[in-house]
Amino acid sequence: MTNELIAKRYIKALLKDSNRDDVLSYIKSLNSVALLFLNSKFNEIISSPFIDKSEKIDILVSSIADTKIINLIKLLGEHNRFELIPELNNGLKLELNIIDNSFNGIIHTDTKLNNKELNTLEKQFGSKFNITLKLTQEITQNNLIKVDIESLGLEVGFSTERLKSQIKDSILKAI
């Protein structure tokens, strides 16, 4: 079973009887711990068989006040699954997006869009999918415009050359 599937089970259990404020609290608690996993020396400590599980748990829960998250980390320790913490944190952020119906996306273009154009695209895509959308722009070298909303599994793209060709064809047919 992949880490993502295992993490989803923990998230589902954690979210049971939880409200939006609880989810925010969980994210805040796990975020500080998840950031530690970006450090290779920290990963060596957590994965070391020479350090007792209880010591690892103490390290991880030392800055956490939320009892549900403390219990979650203890449970992860019992099953040697500390590496799931970053995945759990990301999954909880996605759940918060779903609760808020607010998502982030990336628009890939070959030219920089101004704020007005970006806002228009956010509103158009947001209304099309009945969500609140915040887009960030990434400049690419190809003639493709692509909107990627990963948390929804949505990718929409089209070629600017093909669009120009279709516009020319429409104009010629109109004449």
Coordinates of N, CA, C and O in Angstrom, one line a residue:
M1 N 0.9 -1.2 0.0 CA 0.0 0.0 0.0 C 0.9 1.2 0.0 O 1.9 1.3 0.8
T2 N 0.6 2.2 -0.8 CA 1.4 3.4 -0.9 C 1.2 4.3 0.3 O 0.2 4.3 0.9
N3 N 2.2 5.2 0.5 CA 2.1 6.1 1.6 C 0.9 7.0 1.4 O 0.3 7.4 2.5
E4 N 0.5 7.4 0.2 CA -0.6 8.3 0.0 C -1.9 7.6 0.5 O -2.7 8.2 1.1
L5 N -2.1 6.3 0.2 CA -3.3 5.6 0.6 C -3.3 5.4 2.1 O -4.4 5.6 2.7
I6 N -2.2 5.1 2.7 CA -2.1 5.0 4.1 C -2.4 6.3 4.8 O -3.2 6.4 5.8
A7 N -1.9 7.4 4.3 CA -2.1 8.7 4.8 C -3.6 9.1 4.8 O -4.1 9.7 5.7
K8 N -4.3 8.7 3.7 CA -5.7 9.0 3.5 C -6.5 8.4 4.6 O -7.5 9.0 5.1
R9 N -6.1 7.2 5.0 CA -6.8 6.5 6.1 C -6.7 7.2 7.4 O -7.6 7.4 8.2
Y10 N -5.4 7.7 7.7 CA -5.2 8.4 8.9 C -6.0 9.8 8.9 O -6.5 10.2 9.9
I11 N -6.0 10.4 7.8 CA -6.7 11.7 7.6 C -8.2 11.5 7.8 O -8.8 12.3 8.5
K12 N -8.7 10.5 7.2 CA -10.1 10.2 7.4 C -10.5 10.0 8.9 O -11.5 10.6 9.4
A13 N -9.7 9.3 9.6 CA -9.9 9.1 11.0 C -9.8 10.4 11.8 O -10.6 10.7 12.7
L14 N -8.8 11.2 11.4 CA -8.5 12.4 12.1 C -9.7 13.4 11.9 O -10.0 14.2 12.8
L15 N -10.2 13.4 10.7 CA -11.3 14.4 10.3 C -12.7 14.0 10.9 O -13.6 14.9 10.9
K16 N -12.8 12.8 11.3 CA -14.1 12.3 11.9 C -14.4 13.2 13.1 O -13.6 13.4 14.0
D17 N -15.6 13.8 13.0 CA -16.1 14.7 14.1 C -15.2 16.0 14.2 O -15.2 16.6 15.3
S18 N -14.6 16.4 13.2 CA -13.7 17.6 13.2 C -14.4 18.7 12.4 O -15.0 18.4 11.4
N19 N -14.2 19.9 12.8 CA -14.8 21.1 12.1 C -13.6 21.8 11.4 O -12.4 21.4 11.5
R20 N -13.9 22.9 10.7 CA -12.9 23.6 10.0 C -11.8 24.2 10.9 O -10.6 24.1 10.6
D21 N -12.2 24.7 12.1 CA -11.2 25.2 13.0 C -10.2 24.1 13.5 O -9.0 24.3 13.7
D22 N -10.8 22.9 13.7 CA -10.0 21.7 14.1 C -8.9 21.4 13.0 O -7.8 21.2 13.3
V23 N -9.4 21.4 11.8 CA -8.5 21.1 10.6 C -7.4 22.2 10.6 O -6.2 21.8 10.4
L24 N -7.7 23.4 10.8 CA -6.7 24.5 10.8 C -5.7 24.2 11.9 O -4.5 24.4 11.7
S25 N -6.2 23.8 13.1 CA -5.3 23.5 14.2 C -4.4 22.3 13.9 O -3.2 22.3 14.2
Y26 N -4.9 21.3 13.2 CA -4.1 20.1 12.8 C -3.0 20.5 11.9 O -1.9 20.1 12.0
I27 N -3.4 21.4 10.9 CA -2.4 21.8 9.9 C -1.3 22.6 10.6 O -0.1 22.4 10.3
K28 N -1.7 23.5 11.4 CA -0.7 24.3 12.1 C 0.3 23.4 12.9 O 1.5 23.6 12.9
S29 N -0.3 22.5 13.6 CA 0.6 21.6 14.4 C 1.5 20.7 13.5 O 2.7 20.6 13.8
L30 N 0.9 20.1 12.5 CA 1.7 19.3 11.6 C 2.7 20.0 10.7 O 3.7 19.4 10.4
N31 N 2.4 21.2 10.4 CA 3.2 22.0 9.5 C 4.6 22.1 10.0 O 5.6 22.0 9.3
S32 N 4.7 22.5 11.3 CA 6.0 22.7 11.9 C 6.8 21.4 11.9 O 8.0 21.4 11.7
V33 N 6.2 20.3 12.1 CA 6.8 19.0 12.1 C 7.2 18.6 10.7 O 8.3 18.1 10.5
A34 N 6.3 18.8 9.8 CA 6.5 18.4 8.4 C 7.7 19.1 7.8 O 8.5 18.6 7.0
L35 N 7.9 20.4 8.2 CA 9.1 21.1 7.7 C 10.4 20.5 8.2 O 11.4 20.6 7.4
L36 N 10.4 19.8 9.3 CA 11.6 19.2 9.8 C 12.1 18.1 8.8 O 13.3 17.8 8.7
F37 N 11.1 17.5 8.1 CA 11.5 16.4 7.2 C 12.2 16.8 5.9 O 12.7 16.0 5.2
L38 N 12.3 18.2 5.7 CA 13.1 18.7 4.6 C 14.6 18.6 4.9 O 15.4 18.8 4.0
N39 N 14.9 18.4 6.2 CA 16.3 18.4 6.6 C 16.8 17.0 6.6 O 16.3 16.1 7.3
S40 N 17.9 16.7 5.9 CA 18.4 15.3 5.7 C 18.9 14.8 7.0 O 18.8 13.6 7.3
K41 N 19.5 15.6 7.9 CA 20.0 15.1 9.2 C 18.9 14.7 10.1 O 19.0 13.7 10.8
F42 N 17.8 15.5 10.0 CA 16.6 15.1 10.8 C 16.0 13.8 10.3 O 15.7 12.9 11.1
N43 N 16.0 13.6 9.0 CA 15.5 12.3 8.4 C 16.4 11.1 8.9 O 15.9 10.0 9.1
E44 N 17.7 11.3 9.0 CA 18.6 10.3 9.5 C 18.3 9.9 10.9 O 18.3 8.7 11.3
I45 N 18.0 10.9 11.7 CA 17.6 10.7 13.1 C 16.3 9.9 13.2 O 16.2 8.9 13.9
I46 N 15.3 10.3 12.5 CA 14.0 9.7 12.5 C 14.1 8.2 12.0 O 13.4 7.3 12.5
S47 N 14.9 8.0 11.0 CA 15.0 6.6 10.4 C 16.0 5.7 11.1 O 16.1 4.6 10.8
S48 N 16.8 6.3 12.0 CA 17.8 5.5 12.7 C 17.2 4.4 13.6 O 16.4 4.7 14.4
P49 N 17.7 3.2 13.4 CA 17.3 2.1 14.3 C 17.9 2.2 15.6 O 17.5 1.4 16.5
F50 N 18.9 3.0 15.8 CA 19.6 3.1 17.1 C 19.0 4.1 18.1 O 19.4 4.1 19.2
I51 N 18.0 4.8 17.6 CA 17.3 5.8 18.5 C 15.9 5.2 18.8 O 15.2 4.7 17.9
D52 N 15.6 5.1 20.1 CA 14.3 4.5 20.5 C 13.1 5.3 20.0 O 13.2 6.5 19.8
K53 N 12.0 4.6 19.7 CA 10.8 5.2 19.2 C 10.3 6.3 20.1 O 9.8 7.3 19.7
S54 N 10.4 6.0 21.4 CA 9.9 7.0 22.4 C 10.6 8.3 22.3 O 10.1 9.4 22.5
E55 N 11.9 8.2 22.1 CA 12.8 9.4 21.9 C 12.4 10.2 20.6 O 12.3 11.4 20.6
K56 N 12.1 9.5 19.6 CA 11.7 10.1 18.3 C 10.3 10.8 18.5 O 10.1 11.9 18.0
I57 N 9.4 10.1 19.2 CA 8.1 10.7 19.4 C 8.3 12.0 20.3 O 7.6 13.0 20.0
D58 N 9.1 11.9 21.3 CA 9.3 13.1 22.1 C 9.9 14.3 21.3 O 9.5 15.4 21.5
I59 N 10.8 14.0 20.4 CA 11.3 15.0 19.5 C 10.2 15.7 18.7 O 10.0 16.9 18.6
L60 N 9.3 14.8 18.1 CA 8.3 15.3 17.2 C 7.2 16.0 17.9 O 6.6 17.0 17.4
V61 N 6.8 15.6 19.1 CA 5.7 16.2 19.8 C 6.1 17.4 20.7 O 5.2 18.0 21.3
S62 N 7.4 17.7 20.8 CA 7.9 18.7 21.8 C 7.3 20.1 21.5 O 7.1 20.8 22.5
S63 N 6.9 20.4 20.3 CA 6.4 21.7 20.0 C 4.9 21.7 19.7 O 4.3 22.7 19.2
I64 N 4.2 20.6 20.0 CA 2.8 20.4 19.6 C 1.9 20.4 20.9 O 2.2 19.8 21.8
A65 N 0.8 21.2 20.8 CA -0.1 21.3 21.9 C -1.4 20.5 21.7 O -2.1 20.1 22.6
D66 N -1.7 20.2 20.4 CA -3.0 19.6 20.1 C -2.9 18.1 20.4 O -2.0 17.3 19.9
T67 N -3.8 17.6 21.3 CA -3.7 16.2 21.8 C -4.0 15.2 20.7 O -3.4 14.1 20.7
K68 N -4.9 15.6 19.7 CA -5.1 14.6 18.6 C -3.9 14.4 17.8 O -3.6 13.3 17.4
I69 N -3.2 15.5 17.5 CA -1.9 15.3 16.7 C -0.9 14.6 17.5 O -0.1 13.8 16.9
I70 N -0.8 14.9 18.8 CA 0.2 14.1 19.6 C -0.1 12.6 19.6 O 0.8 11.8 19.4
N71 N -1.4 12.3 19.7 CA -1.8 10.9 19.7 C -1.6 10.3 18.3 O -1.2 9.1 18.2
L72 N -1.8 11.1 17.2 CA -1.5 10.6 15.9 C 0.0 10.3 15.7 O 0.3 9.2 15.2
I73 N 0.8 11.2 16.2 CA 2.3 10.9 16.1 C 2.7 9.7 16.9 O 3.5 8.9 16.4
K74 N 2.1 9.5 18.0 CA 2.4 8.3 18.8 C 2.0 7.1 18.0 O 2.7 6.1 18.0
L75 N 0.8 7.1 17.4 CA 0.3 6.0 16.6 C 1.2 5.7 15.4 O 1.6 4.6 15.1
L76 N 1.7 6.8 14.8 CA 2.6 6.7 13.7 C 3.9 6.0 14.1 O 4.5 5.2 13.4
G77 N 4.3 6.4 15.3 CA 5.6 5.8 15.9 C 5.4 4.3 16.2 O 6.3 3.5 15.9
E78 N 4.3 3.9 16.7 CA 4.0 2.5 16.9 C 4.1 1.6 15.7 O 4.5 0.5 15.7
H79 N 3.8 2.2 14.6 CA 3.8 1.5 13.3 C 4.9 1.9 12.4 O 4.9 1.6 11.2
N80 N 5.9 2.6 12.9 CA 7.1 3.0 12.1 C 6.7 3.8 10.9 O 7.2 3.5 9.8
R81 N 5.8 4.8 11.0 CA 5.3 5.5 9.9 C 5.5 7.0 10.0 O 4.7 7.8 9.5
F82 N 6.6 7.4 10.6 CA 6.9 8.8 10.8 C 7.0 9.6 9.4 O 6.6 10.7 9.3
E83 N 7.4 8.8 8.4 CA 7.6 9.4 7.1 C 6.3 9.9 6.5 O 6.3 10.6 5.5
L84 N 5.2 9.5 7.1 CA 3.8 9.9 6.5 C 3.5 11.3 7.0 O 2.5 11.9 6.4
I85 N 4.2 11.9 7.9 CA 3.8 13.2 8.4 C 3.7 14.3 7.3 O 2.7 15.0 7.3
P86 N 4.7 14.5 6.4 CA 4.5 15.5 5.4 C 3.3 15.2 4.5 O 2.6 16.1 4.1
E87 N 3.1 13.9 4.2 CA 1.9 13.5 3.4 C 0.6 13.8 4.1 O -0.4 14.3 3.5
L88 N 0.6 13.6 5.4 CA -0.6 13.9 6.2 C -0.9 15.4 6.2 O -2.0 15.8 6.1
N89 N 0.2 16.2 6.3 CA 0.0 17.6 6.3 C -0.5 18.1 5.0 O -1.5 18.9 5.0
N90 N 0.0 17.6 3.9 CA -0.5 18.0 2.6 C -1.9 17.6 2.4 O -2.8 18.3 1.8
G91 N -2.3 16.4 2.8 CA -3.6 15.9 2.7 C -4.6 16.7 3.5 O -5.7 17.0 3.1
L92 N -4.2 17.2 4.7 CA -5.1 18.0 5.5 C -5.3 19.4 4.8 O -6.4 20.0 4.9
K93 N -4.2 19.9 4.2 CA -4.4 21.2 3.5 C -5.4 21.0 2.3 O -6.2 21.9 2.1
L94 N -5.3 19.9 1.6 CA -6.3 19.6 0.6 C -7.7 19.5 1.1 O -8.6 20.1 0.5
E95 N -7.8 18.9 2.3 CA -9.2 18.8 2.9 C -9.7 20.2 3.3 O -10.9 20.4 3.1
L96 N -8.8 21.1 3.7 CA -9.2 22.4 4.0 C -9.7 23.1 2.8 O -10.6 23.9 2.8
N97 N -8.9 22.9 1.7 CA -9.3 23.5 0.4 C -10.7 23.0 0.0 O -11.5 23.8 -0.5
I98 N -11.0 21.8 0.2 CA -12.3 21.2 -0.1 C -13.4 21.8 0.7 O -14.4 22.2 0.3
I99 N -13.1 21.9 2.0 CA -14.0 22.5 3.0 C -14.3 24.0 2.6 O -15.5 24.4 2.5
D100 N -13.3 24.7 2.2 CA -13.4 26.1 1.8 C -13.9 26.3 0.4 O -14.1 27.4 -0.1
N101 N -13.8 25.2 -0.4 CA -14.1 25.3 -1.8 C -13.1 26.3 -2.5 O -13.5 27.0 -3.4
S102 N -11.9 26.3 -2.1 CA -10.9 27.2 -2.6 C -9.7 26.5 -3.0 O -9.1 25.7 -2.2
F103 N -9.2 26.7 -4.2 CA -8.1 25.9 -4.7 C -7.0 26.8 -5.4 O -7.3 28.0 -5.8
N104 N -5.8 26.3 -5.5 CA -4.7 27.0 -6.1 C -4.4 26.3 -7.4 O -4.5 25.1 -7.5
G105 N -4.0 27.1 -8.4 CA -3.6 26.5 -9.7 C -2.4 27.2 -10.3 O -2.0 28.3 -9.8
I106 N -1.9 26.7 -11.4 CA -0.8 27.3 -12.1 C -1.2 27.4 -13.5 O -1.8 26.5 -14.1
I107 N -1.0 28.6 -14.1 CA -1.2 28.8 -15.5 C 0.2 28.9 -16.2 O 1.0 29.7 -15.8
H108 N 0.4 28.1 -17.2 CA 1.6 28.0 -17.9 C 1.4 28.8 -19.2 O 0.5 28.4 -20.0
T109 N 2.2 29.8 -19.5 CA 2.1 30.6 -20.7 C 3.5 31.0 -21.2 O 4.4 30.9 -20.4
D110 N 3.5 31.4 -22.5 CA 4.8 31.8 -23.0 C 5.0 33.4 -22.8 O 6.1 33.8 -23.0
T111 N 4.0 34.1 -22.4 CA 4.1 35.5 -22.1 C 3.5 35.8 -20.8 O 2.6 35.1 -20.3
K112 N 4.0 36.9 -20.1 CA 3.5 37.2 -18.8 C 2.1 37.9 -18.9 O 1.9 38.8 -19.7
L113 N 1.2 37.4 -18.1 CA -0.1 38.0 -18.1 C -0.1 39.1 -17.0 O 0.5 39.0 -16.0
N114 N -0.9 40.2 -17.3 CA -1.0 41.2 -16.3 C -2.1 40.8 -15.2 O -2.8 39.8 -15.4
N115 N -2.2 41.5 -14.1 CA -3.1 41.1 -13.0 C -4.5 41.0 -13.5 O -5.3 40.2 -13.0
K116 N -5.0 41.9 -14.3 CA -6.3 42.0 -14.8 C -6.7 40.7 -15.6 O -7.7 40.0 -15.4
E117 N -5.7 40.3 -16.5 CA -6.0 39.0 -17.2 C -6.0 37.8 -16.3 O -6.8 36.9 -16.5
L118 N -5.1 37.8 -15.3 CA -5.0 36.7 -14.4 C -6.3 36.6 -13.6 O -6.8 35.5 -13.4
N119 N -6.8 37.8 -13.1 CA -8.0 37.8 -12.3 C -9.2 37.3 -13.1 O -10.1 36.6 -12.6
T120 N -9.2 37.7 -14.4 CA -10.3 37.3 -15.3 C -10.3 35.8 -15.5 O -11.4 35.2 -15.4
L121 N -9.1 35.2 -15.7 CA -9.0 33.8 -15.8 C -9.4 33.1 -14.5 O -10.1 32.0 -14.6
E122 N -9.0 33.6 -13.4 CA -9.4 33.0 -12.1 C -11.0 33.0 -12.0 O -11.5 32.0 -11.6
K123 N -11.6 34.1 -12.3 CA -13.0 34.2 -12.2 C -13.7 33.3 -13.2 O -14.7 32.6 -12.8
Q124 N -13.2 33.2 -14.4 CA -13.9 32.4 -15.4 C -13.7 30.9 -15.1 O -14.7 30.1 -15.1
F125 N -12.5 30.4 -14.7 CA -12.4 29.0 -14.3 C -13.1 28.7 -13.0 O -13.7 27.7 -12.9
G126 N -13.1 29.7 -12.1 CA -13.7 29.5 -10.8 C -15.2 29.3 -11.0 O -15.8 28.4 -10.4
S127 N -15.8 30.2 -11.8 CA -17.3 30.0 -12.1 C -17.6 28.8 -12.9 O -18.6 28.2 -12.6
K128 N -16.8 28.4 -13.8 CA -17.0 27.2 -14.6 C -17.1 25.9 -13.7 O -17.9 25.0 -13.9
F129 N -16.2 25.9 -12.6 CA -16.1 24.7 -11.8 C -16.7 25.0 -10.4 O -16.6 24.1 -9.5
N130 N -17.3 26.1 -10.2 CA -18.0 26.5 -9.0 C -17.0 26.4 -7.8 O -17.3 25.8 -6.7
I131 N -15.9 27.1 -7.9 CA -14.8 27.1 -6.9 C -14.3 28.5 -6.8 O -14.5 29.3 -7.7
T132 N -13.5 28.8 -5.8 CA -12.7 30.0 -5.7 C -11.3 29.5 -6.1 O -10.8 28.6 -5.6
L133 N -10.7 30.2 -7.1 CA -9.5 29.8 -7.6 C -8.4 30.9 -7.6 O -8.8 32.1 -7.9
K134 N -7.2 30.6 -7.2 CA -6.1 31.5 -7.1 C -5.0 30.9 -8.0 O -4.5 29.9 -7.8
L135 N -4.7 31.7 -9.1 CA -3.7 31.2 -10.1 C -2.4 31.9 -9.9 O -2.3 33.1 -9.6
T136 N -1.3 31.1 -10.1 CA 0.0 31.7 -10.2 C 0.5 31.4 -11.6 O 0.1 30.4 -12.2
Q137 N 1.4 32.3 -12.1 CA 1.8 32.1 -13.4 C 3.2 31.5 -13.5 O 4.1 31.9 -12.7
E138 N 3.4 30.7 -14.5 CA 4.7 30.1 -14.8 C 5.0 30.3 -16.3 O 4.2 29.9 -17.1
I139 N 6.1 30.9 -16.6 CA 6.4 31.2 -18.0 C 7.1 30.0 -18.6 O 8.0 29.4 -18.0
T140 N 6.6 29.6 -19.7 CA 7.2 28.4 -20.4 C 7.7 28.9 -21.8 O 7.5 30.0 -22.2
Q141 N 8.5 28.0 -22.5 CA 9.1 28.3 -23.8 C 8.2 27.9 -24.9 O 8.5 28.2 -26.1
N142 N 7.2 27.1 -24.7 CA 6.4 26.6 -25.8 C 5.1 27.4 -26.0 O 4.8 28.3 -25.2
N143 N 4.5 27.2 -27.1 CA 3.2 28.0 -27.5 C 2.0 27.3 -27.0 O 1.0 27.2 -27.6
L144 N 2.0 26.9 -25.7 CA 0.9 26.2 -25.1 C 0.5 27.0 -23.9 O 1.3 27.4 -23.1
I145 N -0.8 27.1 -23.8 CA -1.4 27.7 -22.6 C -2.1 26.6 -21.8 O -2.9 25.9 -22.4
K146 N -1.7 26.5 -20.6 CA -2.2 25.3 -19.8 C -2.5 25.8 -18.4 O -1.7 26.6 -17.8
V147 N -3.7 25.4 -17.9 CA -4.1 25.7 -16.5 C -4.1 24.4 -15.8 O -4.8 23.4 -16.2
D148 N -3.4 24.3 -14.7 CA -3.3 23.1 -13.9 C -3.7 23.3 -12.5 O -3.2 24.2 -11.8
I149 N -4.8 22.6 -12.1 CA -5.3 22.7 -10.7 C -5.1 21.3 -10.2 O -6.0 20.4 -10.3
E150 N -3.9 21.0 -9.6 CA -3.5 19.7 -9.3 C -4.4 19.0 -8.2 O -4.8 17.9 -8.3
S151 N -4.8 19.8 -7.2 CA -5.6 19.2 -6.2 C -7.0 18.8 -6.6 O -7.6 17.9 -6.0
L152 N -7.4 19.3 -7.8 CA -8.7 18.8 -8.4 C -8.4 17.7 -9.5 O -9.4 17.2 -10.1
G153 N -7.2 17.5 -9.8 CA -6.8 16.6 -10.9 C -7.2 17.2 -12.3 O -7.6 16.4 -13.2
L154 N -7.2 18.5 -12.4 CA -7.7 19.2 -13.6 C -6.5 19.8 -14.3 O -5.7 20.5 -13.7
E155 N -6.5 19.6 -15.6 CA -5.5 20.2 -16.5 C -6.2 20.6 -17.8 O -6.7 19.7 -18.5
V156 N -6.1 21.9 -18.2 CA -6.8 22.3 -19.4 C -5.7 23.1 -20.2 O -5.0 23.9 -19.7
G157 N -5.5 22.7 -21.4 CA -4.5 23.3 -22.2 C -4.9 23.4 -23.7 O -5.7 22.7 -24.2
F158 N -4.3 24.4 -24.4 CA -4.5 24.5 -25.8 C -3.3 25.2 -26.4 O -2.6 26.0 -25.7
S159 N -3.1 25.0 -27.7 CA -2.0 25.6 -28.4 C -2.4 27.0 -29.0 O -3.5 27.1 -29.6
T160 N -1.5 27.9 -28.8 CA -1.8 29.3 -29.3 C -1.8 29.3 -30.8 O -2.5 30.0 -31.5
E161 N -0.9 28.5 -31.4 CA -0.9 28.4 -32.9 C -2.2 27.8 -33.4 O -2.7 28.3 -34.4
R162 N -2.7 26.8 -32.8 CA -4.0 26.2 -33.2 C -5.1 27.2 -33.1 O -6.0 27.3 -33.9
L163 N -5.1 28.0 -32.0 CA -6.1 29.0 -31.8 C -6.1 30.0 -32.8 O -7.1 30.4 -33.4
K164 N -4.8 30.5 -33.2 CA -4.7 31.5 -34.2 C -5.2 31.0 -35.6 O -5.9 31.7 -36.3
S165 N -4.9 29.7 -35.8 CA -5.3 29.1 -37.1 C -6.8 29.0 -37.1 O -7.4 29.3 -38.2
Q166 N -7.5 28.6 -36.0 CA -8.9 28.6 -36.0 C -9.6 29.9 -36.2 O -10.6 30.1 -36.8
I167 N -9.0 31.0 -35.6 CA -9.5 32.3 -35.8 C -9.4 32.7 -37.2 O -10.3 33.3 -37.8
K168 N -8.2 32.5 -37.9 CA -8.1 32.8 -39.3 C -9.1 32.0 -40.2 O -9.7 32.6 -41.0
D169 N -9.3 30.8 -39.9 CA -10.3 30.0 -40.6 C -11.7 30.6 -40.4 O -12.5 30.7 -41.4
S170 N -12.1 31.0 -39.2 CA -13.4 31.6 -39.0 C -13.5 32.9 -39.7 O -14.6 33.2 -40.3
I171 N -12.5 33.7 -39.8 CA -12.6 35.0 -40.5 C -12.7 34.7 -42.0 O -13.5 35.3 -42.7
L172 N -12.0 33.7 -42.6 CA -12.1 33.4 -44.0 C -13.4 32.9 -44.3 O -14.0 33.2 -45.4
K173 N -14.0 32.1 -43.5 CA -15.3 31.5 -43.7 C -16.4 32.6 -43.7 O -17.4 32.6 -44.4
A174 N -16.2 33.6 -42.8 CA -17.1 34.7 -42.7 C -17.1 35.6 -44.0 O -18.1 36.3 -44.3
I175 N -16.0 35.7 -44.7 CA -15.9 36.5 -45.9 C -16.5 35.8 -47.0 O -17.3 35.6 -47.6

